[in-house]
């Protein structure tokens, strides 16, 4: 069974240190077999570590990172080889390969960053350790996303057959790197900054009456401001053009590049790539500034690239905007926002779709005072993400469908990922509320083996079935998932009839503290500079 909360994991680590003293100190030389005992697949681990002699866990960890980087470069070369023959492939296969190409490029960046951090450091404190663990967790997420896209692509059998083994081997290798890193470098207890309130800094000048977040906080520092307005009176008429003009690779030390988007319906597909960092995008309000599209899996897009609005660039903040995918329930997977941006936040935004509305793909994320609408798996992905003070609305799905709010995608017990929902309201949208009893709704289901979701201090209305959670397929993941509820209220919050799965828990205040903003995403270290309000701990 997976150990998904911090307290049980610490107990297991303590027992291991008592029974195997050589593992208690990462600097102590141990055999490869001993080092590999902490990994998911010890046999595979032993096959890739140096077979002779004994090294310490730091050396083994660096070796596996170096080997992972070599593997990532070879895998990208293989993807590029297939794409060079794209004329002989179906459009859906090419689309899936392009996803793999992007994700592989990110993996190489992540591994280079991890290798640089670990090259001369045997001791890491948060937030350094948390950052590397986040990067290595994202490696596995990216490989799984590549595989999912290929499996869902029509007429891609030859590609899938050629990539199945490389994807499997790279996933195992990345899992070893993550496990060894966790064993050697991750502190046993997190030391997040205890930072209450915000640090004052200069407040930028923006159009009169449009100060919003910047008016309510003196914490937000901005280095430049541009205006998007459809009528041509701003700097740009489209959101995409404003993003393209953003300076590359800002580091956030001089503030955000602010894109102010006036009210209007922007029918475009916006992509914020990895080199567009520390963008703050502010609109005129929910249902005033709207970015909308209708890409879907049924119409030939992968789930990953069906997003109306996609973010990868670190430090992204969005405020007072609506993001839509209008494909409708019959088009199945159709993403409104896909977010893979580390240290990203959405405040007072609305996400509107049906199946797969909000793809919290990877990295560390925060959502506050947002509205999320959908039907099937409409908050899904494998980020470390906290939702706070949000309204979560289940809509009326297609006939015969059930609603599932979450589908968390953790694939490895060493990933620091999961979905934490705090002080939110889980409600029926008007169309579903008008059809009482016609649809069964659940809090979530396990998309991947180590799926992890915690719902705490939230209002759960009567739309949620008394069992609470829905299986994915038979007994899949029921003993390895981690689903937990704490101190919720409302007609759907009673846990007496909840599922009896080994992975489901009604937890205590001690355990739930692991999933607060302070502990789960180290929010005290980075949220103050966004200006977005947040609660560090429990209510």
Short mmCIF file of C-alpha atoms in Angstrom, two decimals:
data_model
loop_
_atom_site.label_atom_id
_atom_site.label_comp_id
_atom_site.label_asym_id
_atom_site.label_seq_id
_atom_site.Cartn_x
_atom_site.Cartn_y
_atom_site.Cartn_z
CA UNK A 1 0.00 0.00 0.00
CA UNK A 2 1.25 3.49 -0.85
CA UNK A 3 2.23 5.84 1.92
CA UNK A 4 0.59 9.08 0.84
CA UNK A 5 0.65 11.29 3.90
CA UNK A 6 3.74 12.64 5.60
CA UNK A 7 3.15 11.10 9.04
CA UNK A 8 2.91 7.43 7.94
CA UNK A 9 5.90 7.91 5.63
CA UNK A 10 8.00 9.20 8.50
CA UNK A 11 7.04 6.18 10.59
CA UNK A 12 8.16 3.82 7.84
CA UNK A 13 11.43 5.72 7.37
CA UNK A 14 12.06 5.49 11.11
CA UNK A 15 11.51 1.73 11.11
CA UNK A 16 13.83 1.34 8.13
CA UNK A 17 16.54 3.30 9.93
CA UNK A 18 16.24 0.99 12.93
CA UNK A 19 16.41 -2.21 10.93
CA UNK A 20 18.97 -0.96 8.42
CA UNK A 21 21.41 1.47 10.09
CA UNK A 22 23.37 1.93 6.88
CA UNK A 23 20.45 3.83 5.36
CA UNK A 24 20.07 6.24 8.26
CA UNK A 25 22.90 8.45 7.00
CA UNK A 26 22.90 9.24 3.25
CA UNK A 27 26.67 9.82 3.40
CA UNK A 28 27.36 6.22 4.52
CA UNK A 29 28.49 3.90 1.67
CA UNK A 30 25.98 1.14 0.93
CA UNK A 31 25.65 -1.54 -1.73
CA UNK A 32 23.46 -0.90 -4.79
CA UNK A 33 20.94 -3.45 -3.52
CA UNK A 34 20.62 -1.62 -0.21
CA UNK A 35 20.23 1.75 -1.94
CA UNK A 36 17.59 0.32 -4.25
CA UNK A 37 15.41 -0.93 -1.41
CA UNK A 38 13.88 2.55 -1.19
CA UNK A 39 12.74 2.51 -4.84
CA UNK A 40 9.51 1.28 -6.42
CA UNK A 41 11.31 -1.31 -8.57
CA UNK A 42 14.49 -2.48 -6.77
CA UNK A 43 15.37 -4.99 -9.48
CA UNK A 44 15.36 -2.35 -12.21
CA UNK A 45 17.22 0.04 -9.92
CA UNK A 46 20.03 -2.47 -9.39
CA UNK A 47 20.27 -3.00 -13.14
CA UNK A 48 21.16 0.66 -13.75
CA UNK A 49 23.38 1.50 -10.77
CA UNK A 50 27.14 0.76 -10.90
CA UNK A 51 27.36 -2.95 -9.95
CA UNK A 52 30.71 -2.94 -8.14
CA UNK A 53 31.69 -1.35 -4.85
CA UNK A 54 29.66 0.71 -2.43
CA UNK A 55 28.74 4.37 -2.77
CA UNK A 56 26.67 6.70 -0.64
CA UNK A 57 23.14 7.72 -1.53
CA UNK A 58 24.30 11.13 -2.77
CA UNK A 59 26.58 9.49 -5.33
CA UNK A 60 23.89 7.04 -6.43
CA UNK A 61 21.41 9.90 -6.69
CA UNK A 62 23.69 12.01 -8.88
CA UNK A 63 24.50 8.98 -11.03
CA UNK A 64 20.82 8.28 -11.66
CA UNK A 65 20.14 11.94 -12.50
CA UNK A 66 23.00 11.90 -15.04
CA UNK A 67 21.69 8.67 -16.53
CA UNK A 68 18.18 10.12 -16.64
CA UNK A 69 19.43 13.19 -18.52
CA UNK A 70 21.17 11.01 -21.10
CA UNK A 71 17.99 8.98 -21.47
CA UNK A 72 15.85 12.12 -21.90
CA UNK A 73 18.07 13.38 -24.72
CA UNK A 74 17.90 10.00 -26.48
CA UNK A 75 14.13 9.88 -26.08
CA UNK A 76 13.74 13.36 -27.59
CA UNK A 77 15.93 12.29 -30.53
CA UNK A 78 13.65 9.28 -31.04
CA UNK A 79 10.54 11.49 -30.99
CA UNK A 80 12.16 13.84 -33.52
CA UNK A 81 12.99 10.85 -35.73
CA UNK A 82 9.33 9.84 -35.84
CA UNK A 83 8.26 13.43 -36.52
CA UNK A 84 10.69 13.63 -39.43
CA UNK A 85 8.47 11.01 -41.08
CA UNK A 86 5.26 12.83 -40.18
CA UNK A 87 3.92 12.71 -43.75
CA UNK A 88 3.33 8.99 -43.31
CA UNK A 89 1.53 9.38 -39.97
CA UNK A 90 -2.05 10.23 -39.13
CA UNK A 91 -2.80 13.76 -37.87
CA UNK A 92 -3.67 12.37 -34.43
CA UNK A 93 -0.34 10.53 -34.21
CA UNK A 94 1.55 13.70 -35.19
CA UNK A 95 -0.40 15.67 -32.59
CA UNK A 96 0.50 13.14 -29.87
CA UNK A 97 4.16 13.17 -30.94
CA UNK A 98 4.27 16.95 -30.78
CA UNK A 99 3.02 16.73 -27.19
CA UNK A 100 5.79 14.23 -26.46
CA UNK A 101 8.34 16.54 -28.07
CA UNK A 102 7.32 19.48 -25.88
CA UNK A 103 7.22 17.34 -22.73
CA UNK A 104 10.60 15.79 -23.50
CA UNK A 105 12.15 19.23 -23.95
CA UNK A 106 10.77 20.21 -20.55
CA UNK A 107 12.19 17.03 -19.02
CA UNK A 108 15.66 17.89 -20.28
CA UNK A 109 15.34 21.36 -18.73
CA UNK A 110 14.16 19.87 -15.43
CA UNK A 111 17.01 17.37 -15.28
CA UNK A 112 19.61 19.99 -16.11
CA UNK A 113 18.23 22.16 -13.32
CA UNK A 114 18.20 19.25 -10.86
CA UNK A 115 21.73 18.19 -11.81
CA UNK A 116 23.00 21.73 -11.33
CA UNK A 117 21.43 22.01 -7.89
CA UNK A 118 22.76 18.63 -6.73
CA UNK A 119 26.23 18.84 -8.26
CA UNK A 120 27.88 20.15 -5.12
CA UNK A 121 25.18 20.01 -2.46
CA UNK A 122 24.79 17.14 -0.03
CA UNK A 123 22.35 19.12 2.08
CA UNK A 124 19.31 20.94 0.77
CA UNK A 125 16.74 22.86 2.76
CA UNK A 126 13.33 23.91 1.53
CA UNK A 127 12.58 25.53 -0.81
CA UNK A 128 15.52 24.02 -2.75
CA UNK A 129 14.64 20.42 -1.89
CA UNK A 130 10.97 21.03 -2.66
CA UNK A 131 11.86 22.51 -6.05
CA UNK A 132 13.98 19.54 -7.10
CA UNK A 133 11.36 17.08 -5.86
CA UNK A 134 8.78 19.01 -7.89
CA UNK A 135 10.95 18.84 -11.03
CA UNK A 136 11.59 15.11 -10.66
CA UNK A 137 7.90 14.48 -9.96
CA UNK A 138 7.06 16.36 -13.17
CA UNK A 139 9.42 14.10 -15.18
CA UNK A 140 7.15 11.16 -14.46
CA UNK A 141 4.01 13.18 -15.16
CA UNK A 142 5.36 14.29 -18.52
CA UNK A 143 6.24 10.74 -19.57
CA UNK A 144 2.80 9.52 -18.55
CA UNK A 145 1.16 12.35 -20.49
CA UNK A 146 3.17 11.42 -23.57
CA UNK A 147 2.06 7.80 -23.22
CA UNK A 148 -1.59 8.75 -22.62
CA UNK A 149 -1.61 10.88 -25.75
CA UNK A 150 -0.13 8.11 -27.90
CA UNK A 151 -2.59 5.56 -26.55
CA UNK A 152 -5.48 7.85 -27.36
CA UNK A 153 -4.29 8.68 -30.88
CA UNK A 154 -6.05 7.00 -33.75
CA UNK A 155 -3.94 5.10 -36.30
CA UNK A 156 -0.77 5.39 -34.20
CA UNK A 157 -0.08 1.70 -33.65
CA UNK A 158 3.35 1.67 -35.26
CA UNK A 159 4.44 4.71 -33.26
CA UNK A 160 3.10 3.30 -30.01
CA UNK A 161 4.80 -0.03 -30.60
CA UNK A 162 8.10 1.72 -31.23
CA UNK A 163 7.85 3.94 -28.17
CA UNK A 164 6.26 1.67 -25.55
CA UNK A 165 9.54 0.17 -24.35
CA UNK A 166 11.51 3.47 -24.34
CA UNK A 167 8.69 5.17 -22.40
CA UNK A 168 8.51 2.29 -19.92
CA UNK A 169 12.27 2.26 -19.35
CA UNK A 170 12.51 6.02 -18.98
CA UNK A 171 9.61 6.02 -16.51
CA UNK A 172 11.36 3.39 -14.39
CA UNK A 173 14.62 5.34 -14.54
CA UNK A 174 12.96 8.63 -13.54
CA UNK A 175 11.22 6.82 -10.69
CA UNK A 176 14.61 5.61 -9.42
CA UNK A 177 16.01 9.16 -9.60
CA UNK A 178 13.06 10.52 -7.65
CA UNK A 179 13.24 7.80 -4.98
CA UNK A 180 16.99 8.19 -4.46
CA UNK A 181 16.68 11.95 -4.31
CA UNK A 182 13.91 11.72 -1.72
CA UNK A 183 15.97 9.31 0.37
CA UNK A 184 19.16 11.35 0.27
CA UNK A 185 18.11 14.99 0.11
CA UNK A 186 14.50 15.60 1.16
CA UNK A 187 14.34 16.92 4.74
CA UNK A 188 12.33 14.76 7.11
CA UNK A 189 10.32 17.83 8.12
CA UNK A 190 9.58 20.87 5.99
CA UNK A 191 10.94 24.22 7.07
CA UNK A 192 8.67 26.64 5.28
CA UNK A 193 8.90 30.31 6.01
CA UNK A 194 6.31 31.52 8.47
CA UNK A 195 5.36 34.67 6.60
CA UNK A 196 2.20 36.44 7.61
CA UNK A 197 0.97 39.28 5.44
CA UNK A 198 2.78 40.82 2.49
CA UNK A 199 6.03 42.70 1.94
CA UNK A 200 5.30 46.25 0.72
CA UNK A 201 6.67 47.37 -2.63
CA UNK A 202 5.75 49.87 -5.29
CA UNK A 203 2.30 49.69 -6.88
CA UNK A 204 2.09 50.18 -10.66
CA UNK A 205 -0.13 52.63 -12.47
CA UNK A 206 -2.90 51.03 -14.48
CA UNK A 207 -6.06 52.47 -16.03
CA UNK A 208 -8.36 54.32 -13.64
CA UNK A 209 -10.98 52.06 -12.10
CA UNK A 210 -9.08 48.93 -13.09
CA UNK A 211 -6.78 48.47 -10.14
CA UNK A 212 -8.43 45.32 -8.75
CA UNK A 213 -5.82 43.15 -7.04
CA UNK A 214 -3.22 45.89 -7.24
CA UNK A 215 -5.48 48.29 -5.36
CA UNK A 216 -6.07 45.85 -2.50
CA UNK A 217 -2.42 44.92 -1.97
CA UNK A 218 0.84 46.81 -1.91
CA UNK A 219 2.81 43.60 -2.40
CA UNK A 220 2.70 43.34 -6.18
CA UNK A 221 5.72 44.68 -8.02
CA UNK A 222 5.39 45.19 -11.77
CA UNK A 223 8.14 46.07 -14.23
CA UNK A 224 5.97 46.86 -17.26
CA UNK A 225 2.31 47.07 -18.26
CA UNK A 226 0.63 46.50 -21.62
CA UNK A 227 -3.05 46.71 -22.53
CA UNK A 228 -5.05 44.24 -24.62
CA UNK A 229 -8.28 45.66 -26.06
CA UNK A 230 -10.26 44.29 -28.97
CA UNK A 231 -11.20 47.79 -30.13
CA UNK A 232 -7.58 48.63 -30.98
CA UNK A 233 -7.10 51.33 -28.34
CA UNK A 234 -4.58 49.26 -26.34
CA UNK A 235 -1.14 47.92 -27.18
CA UNK A 236 -2.55 44.69 -28.62
CA UNK A 237 -5.88 43.37 -29.85
CA UNK A 238 -5.27 39.73 -28.87
CA UNK A 239 -4.00 38.04 -25.74
CA UNK A 240 -1.63 35.86 -27.75
CA UNK A 241 0.09 38.88 -29.29
CA UNK A 242 0.68 40.38 -25.85
CA UNK A 243 2.17 37.11 -24.60
CA UNK A 244 4.45 36.84 -27.65
CA UNK A 245 5.80 40.33 -26.96
CA UNK A 246 6.65 39.55 -23.34
CA UNK A 247 10.42 39.65 -22.66
CA UNK A 248 11.94 36.18 -22.42
CA UNK A 249 13.02 34.50 -19.20
CA UNK A 250 12.12 37.13 -16.62
CA UNK A 251 13.18 35.92 -13.18
CA UNK A 252 10.61 37.78 -11.10
CA UNK A 253 13.14 39.79 -9.10
CA UNK A 254 12.11 43.04 -10.81
CA UNK A 255 8.41 42.23 -10.73
CA UNK A 256 5.76 40.91 -13.08
CA UNK A 257 5.15 41.75 -16.71
CA UNK A 258 1.52 42.80 -16.46
CA UNK A 259 -0.90 42.15 -19.31
CA UNK A 260 -4.19 43.93 -18.66
CA UNK A 261 -7.02 42.46 -20.78
CA UNK A 262 -10.07 44.69 -21.21
CA UNK A 263 -13.55 43.19 -21.28
CA UNK A 264 -14.51 41.24 -24.36
CA UNK A 265 -14.74 37.74 -25.77
CA UNK A 266 -11.34 36.65 -27.05
CA UNK A 267 -11.79 33.67 -29.37
CA UNK A 268 -8.23 32.39 -29.44
CA UNK A 269 -5.96 29.65 -28.16
CA UNK A 270 -3.39 31.12 -25.82
CA UNK A 271 -0.11 29.41 -25.04
CA UNK A 272 2.31 30.75 -22.44
CA UNK A 273 5.53 28.82 -23.15
CA UNK A 274 8.42 28.03 -20.81
CA UNK A 275 10.41 31.16 -21.77
CA UNK A 276 7.55 33.55 -20.89
CA UNK A 277 7.96 33.73 -17.13
CA UNK A 278 6.41 35.87 -14.43
CA UNK A 279 3.48 37.15 -16.44
CA UNK A 280 0.55 38.59 -14.50
CA UNK A 281 -2.66 38.74 -16.52
CA UNK A 282 -5.56 40.78 -15.14
CA UNK A 283 -9.01 41.08 -16.70
CA UNK A 284 -12.06 43.20 -16.04
CA UNK A 285 -13.79 40.39 -14.15
CA UNK A 286 -15.45 37.00 -14.43
CA UNK A 287 -17.77 36.95 -17.47
CA UNK A 288 -16.30 40.28 -18.57
CA UNK A 289 -12.90 39.22 -19.90
CA UNK A 290 -13.41 35.84 -21.55
CA UNK A 291 -10.95 33.62 -23.44
CA UNK A 292 -12.82 30.89 -25.28
CA UNK A 293 -12.26 27.95 -27.64
CA UNK A 294 -13.78 24.59 -28.53
CA UNK A 295 -11.01 22.06 -29.21
CA UNK A 296 -11.79 18.50 -28.10
CA UNK A 297 -10.61 14.91 -28.34
CA UNK A 298 -13.58 14.01 -30.56
CA UNK A 299 -12.43 16.63 -33.05
CA UNK A 300 -8.92 15.18 -33.20
CA UNK A 301 -6.97 16.97 -30.49
CA UNK A 302 -5.18 15.21 -27.67
CA UNK A 303 -6.49 16.03 -24.21
CA UNK A 304 -3.20 17.84 -23.56
CA UNK A 305 -3.45 20.15 -26.57
CA UNK A 306 -7.22 20.66 -26.49
CA UNK A 307 -6.73 23.49 -23.97
CA UNK A 308 -8.10 26.92 -24.76
CA UNK A 309 -5.50 28.45 -22.45
CA UNK A 310 -2.23 26.63 -21.71
CA UNK A 311 0.48 27.76 -19.30
CA UNK A 312 4.03 26.46 -18.83
CA UNK A 313 6.00 29.62 -17.97
CA UNK A 314 6.92 29.79 -14.28
CA UNK A 315 5.32 32.34 -11.97
CA UNK A 316 2.14 32.96 -13.99
CA UNK A 317 -0.71 34.77 -12.20
CA UNK A 318 -4.22 35.32 -13.60
CA UNK A 319 -6.88 37.55 -12.01
CA UNK A 320 -10.49 38.43 -12.89
CA UNK A 321 -10.83 36.32 -16.04
CA UNK A 322 -13.04 33.58 -17.49
CA UNK A 323 -11.60 30.66 -19.45
CA UNK A 324 -13.97 28.48 -21.50
CA UNK A 325 -14.10 25.39 -23.63
CA UNK A 326 -17.46 25.33 -25.38
CA UNK A 327 -17.09 21.95 -27.11
CA UNK A 328 -19.91 20.56 -24.95
CA UNK A 329 -20.39 17.22 -23.17
CA UNK A 330 -20.75 15.18 -26.37
CA UNK A 331 -17.18 16.05 -27.40
CA UNK A 332 -15.75 14.34 -24.26
CA UNK A 333 -12.31 15.60 -23.16
CA UNK A 334 -12.15 19.33 -23.84
CA UNK A 335 -9.85 21.42 -21.62
CA UNK A 336 -10.46 25.08 -20.76
CA UNK A 337 -7.12 25.61 -18.96
CA UNK A 338 -4.05 23.40 -18.82
CA UNK A 339 -1.56 24.54 -16.22
CA UNK A 340 1.97 23.17 -15.92
CA UNK A 341 3.52 26.38 -14.58
CA UNK A 342 5.45 26.19 -11.33
CA UNK A 343 4.54 28.76 -8.66
CA UNK A 344 1.37 29.76 -10.53
CA UNK A 345 -1.81 31.25 -9.10
CA UNK A 346 -5.33 31.98 -10.33
CA UNK A 347 -7.45 34.44 -8.35
CA UNK A 348 -11.08 35.32 -8.94
CA UNK A 349 -11.22 33.39 -12.22
CA UNK A 350 -13.83 31.10 -13.78
CA UNK A 351 -13.13 27.83 -15.59
CA UNK A 352 -16.02 26.60 -17.73
CA UNK A 353 -16.29 23.30 -19.56
CA UNK A 354 -17.70 19.82 -19.24
CA UNK A 355 -15.33 16.84 -19.26
CA UNK A 356 -11.74 17.71 -18.20
CA UNK A 357 -12.32 21.44 -17.68
CA UNK A 358 -9.25 22.27 -15.59
CA UNK A 359 -6.07 20.30 -16.22
CA UNK A 360 -3.78 20.93 -13.24
CA UNK A 361 -1.08 19.11 -15.13
CA UNK A 362 2.09 19.45 -13.02
CA UNK A 363 4.26 21.58 -10.70
CA UNK A 364 2.99 23.75 -7.78
CA UNK A 365 -0.25 25.71 -8.16
CA UNK A 366 -2.79 27.73 -6.15
CA UNK A 367 -6.39 28.76 -6.87
CA UNK A 368 -8.36 31.23 -4.74
CA UNK A 369 -11.96 32.52 -5.04
CA UNK A 370 -12.42 30.75 -8.38
CA UNK A 371 -15.45 29.10 -10.00
CA UNK A 372 -14.93 25.72 -11.69
CA UNK A 373 -17.69 24.14 -13.80
CA UNK A 374 -17.74 20.66 -15.32
CA UNK A 375 -19.07 17.11 -15.43
CA UNK A 376 -16.57 14.24 -15.75
CA UNK A 377 -13.12 14.47 -14.11
CA UNK A 378 -13.28 18.22 -14.40
CA UNK A 379 -10.43 18.93 -12.02
CA UNK A 380 -7.68 16.51 -13.06
CA UNK A 381 -3.93 16.20 -13.45
CA UNK A 382 -0.87 15.63 -11.29
CA UNK A 383 0.16 18.98 -9.87
CA UNK A 384 0.72 19.78 -6.22
CA UNK A 385 -2.28 22.10 -6.03
CA UNK A 386 -4.41 23.82 -3.40
CA UNK A 387 -7.89 25.19 -4.06
CA UNK A 388 -9.05 27.66 -1.43
CA UNK A 389 -12.43 29.42 -1.10
CA UNK A 390 -13.52 28.21 -4.56
CA UNK A 391 -16.99 27.30 -5.88
CA UNK A 392 -16.96 23.90 -7.57
CA UNK A 393 -20.04 23.40 -9.75
CA UNK A 394 -21.10 20.06 -11.24
CA UNK A 395 -23.11 20.50 -14.43
CA UNK A 396 -25.65 18.29 -16.17
CA UNK A 397 -23.68 15.64 -18.13
CA UNK A 398 -24.71 13.50 -21.08
CA UNK A 399 -27.43 10.95 -20.50
CA UNK A 400 -26.11 7.94 -18.61
CA UNK A 401 -23.00 9.72 -17.29
CA UNK A 402 -22.08 10.29 -13.65
CA UNK A 403 -20.23 13.38 -12.48
CA UNK A 404 -16.78 13.06 -10.95
CA UNK A 405 -15.19 16.24 -9.68
CA UNK A 406 -11.57 15.12 -9.39
CA UNK A 407 -9.34 12.63 -11.21
CA UNK A 408 -5.93 13.02 -9.66
CA UNK A 409 -3.07 11.45 -11.62
CA UNK A 410 -0.24 10.57 -9.22
CA UNK A 411 1.67 7.58 -10.63
CA UNK A 412 4.48 7.17 -8.12
CA UNK A 413 4.42 7.16 -4.29
CA UNK A 414 7.46 9.45 -4.17
CA UNK A 415 5.81 12.28 -6.10
CA UNK A 416 4.96 15.34 -4.00
CA UNK A 417 1.71 15.82 -5.90
CA UNK A 418 -1.97 15.78 -5.07
CA UNK A 419 -5.14 17.88 -4.99
CA UNK A 420 -6.05 19.74 -1.79
CA UNK A 421 -9.47 21.41 -1.57
CA UNK A 422 -9.96 23.72 1.41
CA UNK A 423 -12.91 25.88 2.47
CA UNK A 424 -14.57 25.43 -0.91
CA UNK A 425 -18.22 24.92 -1.83
CA UNK A 426 -19.16 21.81 -3.79
CA UNK A 427 -22.46 22.56 -5.46
CA UNK A 428 -24.79 21.72 -8.33
CA UNK A 429 -24.73 24.16 -11.22
CA UNK A 430 -28.17 25.54 -12.18
CA UNK A 431 -28.73 22.99 -14.97
CA UNK A 432 -28.00 20.07 -12.63
CA UNK A 433 -29.90 21.63 -9.72
CA UNK A 434 -32.92 21.78 -12.02
CA UNK A 435 -32.76 17.99 -12.50
CA UNK A 436 -32.62 16.69 -8.91
CA UNK A 437 -31.82 12.99 -8.55
CA UNK A 438 -31.16 12.49 -12.26
CA UNK A 439 -27.37 12.27 -11.98
CA UNK A 440 -25.06 10.66 -9.43
CA UNK A 441 -22.12 12.86 -8.53
CA UNK A 442 -18.90 11.88 -6.76
CA UNK A 443 -15.97 13.72 -5.22
CA UNK A 444 -13.54 11.90 -7.49
CA UNK A 445 -12.07 8.71 -8.88
CA UNK A 446 -8.51 7.37 -9.18
CA UNK A 447 -7.15 8.15 -12.63
CA UNK A 448 -3.74 6.73 -11.72
CA UNK A 449 -2.46 4.23 -9.16
CA UNK A 450 -1.39 6.64 -6.41
CA UNK A 451 -4.16 9.19 -6.88
CA UNK A 452 -4.22 11.63 -3.95
CA UNK A 453 -7.04 14.05 -3.07
CA UNK A 454 -7.91 15.72 0.23
CA UNK A 455 -11.10 17.68 0.89
CA UNK A 456 -11.13 19.69 4.09
CA UNK A 457 -13.21 22.31 5.83
CA UNK A 458 -15.49 22.56 2.80
CA UNK A 459 -19.23 22.65 2.18
CA UNK A 460 -20.43 19.55 0.31
CA UNK A 461 -24.02 19.78 -0.88
CA UNK A 462 -26.53 16.95 -1.34
CA UNK A 463 -25.55 16.26 -4.98
CA UNK A 464 -22.67 14.05 -3.75
CA UNK A 465 -23.54 10.37 -3.38
CA UNK A 466 -23.21 9.08 0.22
CA UNK A 467 -20.37 6.75 -0.88
CA UNK A 468 -18.43 9.86 -1.84
CA UNK A 469 -15.94 8.36 -4.27
CA UNK A 470 -16.22 6.32 -7.48
CA UNK A 471 -13.90 3.49 -8.59
CA UNK A 472 -12.09 3.87 -11.90
CA UNK A 473 -12.10 0.25 -13.02
CA UNK A 474 -12.80 -2.61 -10.61
CA UNK A 475 -10.25 -2.70 -7.80
CA UNK A 476 -7.69 -0.53 -9.59
CA UNK A 477 -5.79 1.72 -7.13
CA UNK A 478 -8.21 1.22 -4.23
CA UNK A 479 -5.39 0.23 -1.87
CA UNK A 480 -2.70 2.55 -3.27
CA UNK A 481 -4.69 5.78 -3.59
CA UNK A 482 -4.96 8.33 -0.78
CA UNK A 483 -8.35 10.01 -0.46
CA UNK A 484 -9.14 11.90 2.71
CA UNK A 485 -11.84 14.10 4.20
CA UNK A 486 -11.60 16.41 7.19
CA UNK A 487 -14.15 18.58 8.98
CA UNK A 488 -16.49 19.18 6.05
CA UNK A 489 -20.12 20.23 6.36
CA UNK A 490 -23.29 20.19 4.30
CA UNK A 491 -25.79 17.50 3.30
CA UNK A 492 -23.20 15.55 1.30
CA UNK A 493 -20.43 15.60 3.91
CA UNK A 494 -21.55 12.70 6.11
CA UNK A 495 -18.80 10.06 6.00
CA UNK A 496 -20.66 7.18 7.68
CA UNK A 497 -21.56 5.60 4.32
CA UNK A 498 -18.33 6.42 2.51
CA UNK A 499 -16.39 3.77 0.54
CA UNK A 500 -14.49 1.22 2.61
CA UNK A 501 -11.39 1.24 0.40
CA UNK A 502 -8.02 0.81 2.15
CA UNK A 503 -6.89 4.12 0.65
CA UNK A 504 -9.80 6.21 1.97
CA UNK A 505 -9.42 8.02 5.29
CA UNK A 506 -11.28 10.38 7.55
CA UNK A 507 -8.25 12.16 8.98
CA UNK A 508 -7.28 14.22 12.01
CA UNK A 509 -6.13 17.82 12.26
CA UNK A 510 -2.54 16.57 12.60
CA UNK A 511 -2.63 14.66 9.32
CA UNK A 512 -4.57 17.27 7.37
CA UNK A 513 -1.91 19.86 8.19
CA UNK A 514 0.29 18.20 5.59
CA UNK A 515 -2.07 19.47 2.87
CA UNK A 516 -2.28 23.14 3.82
CA UNK A 517 -0.78 25.94 1.74
CA UNK A 518 2.23 26.21 4.06
CA UNK A 519 3.17 22.53 3.98
CA UNK A 520 1.86 21.17 0.69
CA UNK A 521 3.08 23.83 -1.74
CA UNK A 522 5.34 25.89 0.56
CA UNK A 523 3.09 28.81 -0.29
CA UNK A 524 4.57 31.15 2.32
CA UNK A 525 7.74 31.21 0.24
CA UNK A 526 6.15 32.44 -3.00
CA UNK A 527 2.49 33.43 -2.73
CA UNK A 528 3.07 36.81 -0.98
CA UNK A 529 4.74 38.28 -4.06
CA UNK A 530 1.66 37.42 -6.17
CA UNK A 531 -0.59 39.59 -4.03
CA UNK A 532 -3.18 36.81 -4.03
CA UNK A 533 -4.79 36.37 -0.60
CA UNK A 534 -4.36 32.98 1.02
CA UNK A 535 -4.69 31.12 4.30
CA UNK A 536 -1.46 29.45 5.41
CA UNK A 537 -2.94 26.73 7.62
CA UNK A 538 -6.32 25.53 8.81
CA UNK A 539 -9.34 27.76 9.40
#
